[in-house]
Amino acid sequence: MALHKSLNPVIEFPVKPEADYQQEVAEWLEAFDQVVDEEGPNKGAELLGALVQRARATGVDVPVQLNTPYLNTISVEEEVPYPGDRKLERRIKSLIRWNAMAMVHRQNKKDPGIGGHISTYSSLATLLEVGFNHFFRASYGDEPGDLIYFQGHASPGVYSRAFLEGRLSEAQLKNFRHELRDTPGLSSYPHPWLMPDFWRFPTVSMGIGPLNAIYQARFMRYLENRGLIAKTARKVWAFVGDGETDEPETLGSLSLGSREKLDNLIFVVNCNLQRLDGPVRGNGRIVNELEAGFRGAGWNVIKVMWGSDWDPLFEADETGLLLKRMEECVDGELQSFKAKGGAYIRKEFFGKYPELLKLVEHMSDDEVHRLTRGGHDPQKVYNAYLRATQHTGSPTVILAQTVKGYGLGSAEARNATHSEKKLADQALSAFRTRFDIPIPESAARDGSLYRPADDSEELKYMRERRRLLGGFMPTRKPKPAKFEGPALEEFSESLAGSKGRPVSTTMGYVSMLRQLLKDPKVGKLIVPIVPDEGRTFGMESIIRQVGIYASQGQLYKPHDQDMLLYYREEKSGQILEEGITEAGSMASFTASGTSYSNYNVVTIPFFTYYSMFGFQRIGDMVWAFADARGKGFLIGGTAGRTTLSGEGLQHQDGHSLVLASTVPTCHAYDPAYVYEIAVIVQDGMRRMYEVGEDRFYYITVYNEDYPMPEMPKGSEEGILRGIYKFREAANGTAAVQLFGSGPILNEALRAQEILAEKYGVAADVWSVTSYNELRRDALAVERWNRLHPGEAEKKPYILTAIEGALGPIIAATDYMKVVPDQLAPWLRERLLTLGTDGFGRSDNREHLRRHFEVNAESIATAAVSRLAREGKFDTKKAKKAFEELGVATEVRDPAGA
Ligand SMILES: Cc1ncc(C[n+]2csc(CCOP(=O)(O)OP(=O)(O)O)c2C)c(N)n1
Ligand SMILES: [Mg+2]
């Protein structure tokens, strides 16, 4: 019988049954054991499957069982021996542990409050080291290697390894979290923006790493299936905290992994049973919860629960009580056992059953305390990784049980361990002794860093292992891309205007995208992404043109196949139709927008979505995208609080431009006309991919139809920098300047006519494509002026652009007033802003614009009102204008309505 008695579950009946029935159960089990013994586990599974089917057919309610026993998934018999030099690897790991701890400790002694973490890495060390020594490939021949998402708070351990590898200097380690000193320091967490040669993936905002990892693995398949990269055994590894699994982003897209059969994806959940404040599931068991969740979502689950030193205990246990006892414990108890030591474990864990006490009577309390959790045992971890990398047909999750603060003495498994930054002198020397660090006691107490000689066995071994695996990791070294984008002339259709036909900027953008997809140079590199909003934006034609990516092809005949614009799915399809997930779409945007650095292939993502569900909903992912030096185009559709009619409060966006302005590498535009979009997109491609700037774009597109004019000659610079004069006053020198953006530019144009015809006021109209860009420019110029008091003052572009333009400036936008108000420091009392502050309403454009006071009438009355205050217009006439134009003066302010 292959099954050891210790694994024989102690069967507990809800009510003690008759002896006859117990006998019957025993016979069934024996018969089953016999099948497994003689014919193998597969036959056993078949037999069980047949029984379950029969039970279901006869109406028996079969319990769904998603949990396996609280044991290692891989049995001792199935294990392969460890291929590495265990002794040397332990030495290396100890040195990494030491330096990781010492760098945080030292820095906090020197600069109290600077922070850092030591307990996360201490629990993760073996899980990472087995990977570094045996699995993480930096390359596959000429192809880029595995992509690894490191748990953010474990960064000191990753730095410490790179220090031993000779990639980071002692000076850099001493400047951990001191990034603004003479010698460059190390960033707190994985930030490619701050350490662009080192980190690839920002992970420290919890949940974002695992979600991005799933979509990264899918994007890898997309690139392979579209023939843009070679197919390799490359993997995506995501190291995830068990507390981190509480974030909805972490587990929210698991089904994509199994649906897409992503066997290139491995999650390693570091189940140290603790998060920041305390236990993850004190009263339950996080491993069971995760096992059920992942298994239910169709993942391959490998549990690494107990170290090899438990194996003989299981072997010796004839009663099955050891497993029973383990299954009785909740995580809070498991934590207490590690925190309180061997005598406590003996009494409280083993002591519950006399048979178990016997099992450990030959062991000292210290030995009992040291009984290892699986995630600290290289043998168990190696076997789990090996199986995970060999598994096909679905992603794998490894649930590795560890101890938070492992090896940190009094900080081990304590609730407060996450925030521990410094160790007491005594703990430092205990650490030195436990991990055998060859430095004098006094140096230990100082938290001195230690690196053995370059030709030491340890360093030679480390380097050799990495050499065999293709190089050091993490490393980020994008190859400069050879990219040639289309010239502006190639956008001629968009630049020519619509010849009087009313179209929306959304339609114009979609036809531009269609043209780009046909472009021989960049067409195949474009990655259109939509979260189930293709039809909203009229993208059906693109679906027909390039198809939706479907890893399995189209397994059904679409009902609309005989129509021109049918729903076309195929294996080499180009569109990522993500379904209703802006977070998932943003993850795809991230994978595509960083493909130039992860796969050495430029792809150009256009993520088109409902603008209200962009920055507002997934802003933190956009922040991480910028950190990762992502490039591409975010297209906020159905933009504008009054232009999207009917949809009301939760849909009408009047603030995404404000949020966009907070991201340093995001260049946000609010174009009124299609030619403006063409200029922005053309120049954007040039700057991002030809020049190689780390920037990305946010462009709002609207669904209001109106004729698109032809591009006025020479307006390119103004479009890109943020403002140009669109229509000069026809009736003499303008006394007032009207700024408009998006469709509200049309309201400004209508106001220009009203002012001229009814009130004899001449006004110029300007298209402001980007207040954000104008402000950035002005701030940069102002900074220069501040820093150079002795030199001639420079002028912000906004002031150069409107040089000579007289009178007050009425700026009207479909966004909040704060968007134009960004220019207030330079336009001062000249600026009067009309915008859409307040909650949206369900109504049509006419009523919405009247309510928010951004219609032509509101603009015209604002102009005469301001002119009257300046003594340039008759006050009585101004008052009357409100009445004449139907602008209510005594209604509630929409900002608070
Ligand atoms: C979105 C987000 N919320 C909160 C935090 C603050 N935080 C940092 S670490 C941590 C606990 C992490 O616990 P776990 O995921 O179990 O990782 P461990 O350190 O135990 O390995 C928290 C709450 C964060 N980094 N990101
Ligand atoms: Mg944890």
mmCIF file of C-alpha atoms and ligand atoms in Angstrom, residues 117 119-121 123 151 153 189 204-207 240-245 247 270 272-277 280 404 418 620, ligand 1:
data_model
loop_
_atom_site.group_PDB
_atom_site.id
_atom_site.type_symbol
_atom_site.label_atom_id
_atom_site.label_comp_id
_atom_site.label_asym_id
_atom_site.label_seq_id
_atom_site.Cartn_x
_atom_site.Cartn_y
_atom_site.Cartn_z
ATOM 1 C CA HIS A 117 11.316 46.042 5.905
ATOM 2 C CA SER A 119 10.540 40.507 7.988
ATOM 3 C CA THR A 120 8.998 40.042 4.529
ATOM 4 C CA TYR A 121 12.280 39.017 2.913
ATOM 5 C CA SER A 123 10.175 34.747 5.108
ATOM 6 C CA GLN A 151 7.008 41.128 -3.583
ATOM 7 C CA HIS A 153 8.545 44.753 0.569
ATOM 8 C CA TYR A 189 10.699 49.377 -3.515
ATOM 9 C CA VAL A 204 4.466 47.633 -4.016
ATOM 10 C CA SER A 205 0.949 48.905 -4.305
ATOM 11 C CA MET A 206 -0.560 45.609 -3.402
ATOM 12 C CA GLY A 207 -2.678 43.727 -5.895
ATOM 13 C CA VAL A 240 2.569 37.567 -3.800
ATOM 14 C CA GLY A 241 1.976 38.190 -0.100
ATOM 15 C CA ASP A 242 -0.779 36.175 1.553
ATOM 16 C CA GLY A 243 -2.199 39.387 2.987
ATOM 17 C CA GLU A 244 -2.012 40.858 -0.490
ATOM 18 C CA THR A 245 -4.556 38.314 -1.648
ATOM 19 C CA GLU A 247 -6.871 43.012 -2.560
ATOM 20 C CA ASN A 270 4.297 33.581 0.498
ATOM 21 C CA ASN A 272 3.681 33.549 6.272
ATOM 22 C CA LEU A 273 0.186 33.792 7.731
ATOM 23 C CA GLN A 274 0.690 37.420 8.654
ATOM 24 C CA ARG A 275 0.137 40.803 7.132
ATOM 25 C CA LEU A 276 0.941 44.207 8.627
ATOM 26 C CA ASP A 277 -1.277 44.346 11.708
ATOM 27 C CA VAL A 280 -4.077 37.124 7.727
ATOM 28 C CA LYS A 404 7.305 35.998 8.939
ATOM 29 C CA HIS A 418 6.241 43.786 9.733
ATOM 30 C CA ASP A 620 -3.222 53.576 -9.241
HETATM 31 C C1 LIG B 1 -2.541 48.941 -1.851
HETATM 32 C C2 LIG B 1 -1.694 48.872 -0.622
HETATM 33 N N1 LIG B 1 -2.271 48.976 0.590
HETATM 34 C C3 LIG B 1 -1.535 48.938 1.706
HETATM 35 C C4 LIG B 1 -0.179 48.798 1.656
HETATM 36 C C5 LIG B 1 0.642 48.841 2.930
HETATM 37 N N2 LIG B 1 1.236 47.520 3.245
HETATM 38 C C6 LIG B 1 2.486 47.278 2.971
HETATM 39 S S1 LIG B 1 2.952 45.741 3.367
HETATM 40 C C7 LIG B 1 1.468 45.367 3.989
HETATM 41 C C8 LIG B 1 1.231 44.004 4.555
HETATM 42 C C9 LIG B 1 1.679 42.927 3.626
HETATM 43 O O1 LIG B 1 1.280 41.688 4.019
HETATM 44 P P1 LIG B 1 1.505 40.437 3.092
HETATM 45 O O2 LIG B 1 0.919 40.672 1.757
HETATM 46 O O3 LIG B 1 1.023 39.257 3.823
HETATM 47 O O4 LIG B 1 3.073 40.403 2.868
HETATM 48 P P2 LIG B 1 4.213 39.902 3.876
HETATM 49 O O5 LIG B 1 4.981 41.116 4.237
HETATM 50 O O6 LIG B 1 3.523 39.275 5.040
HETATM 51 O O7 LIG B 1 5.002 38.914 3.112
HETATM 52 C C10 LIG B 1 0.615 46.460 3.859
HETATM 53 C C11 LIG B 1 -0.779 46.508 4.304
HETATM 54 C C12 LIG B 1 0.399 48.696 0.369
HETATM 55 N N3 LIG B 1 1.714 48.583 0.195
HETATM 56 N N4 LIG B 1 -0.379 48.702 -0.734
#
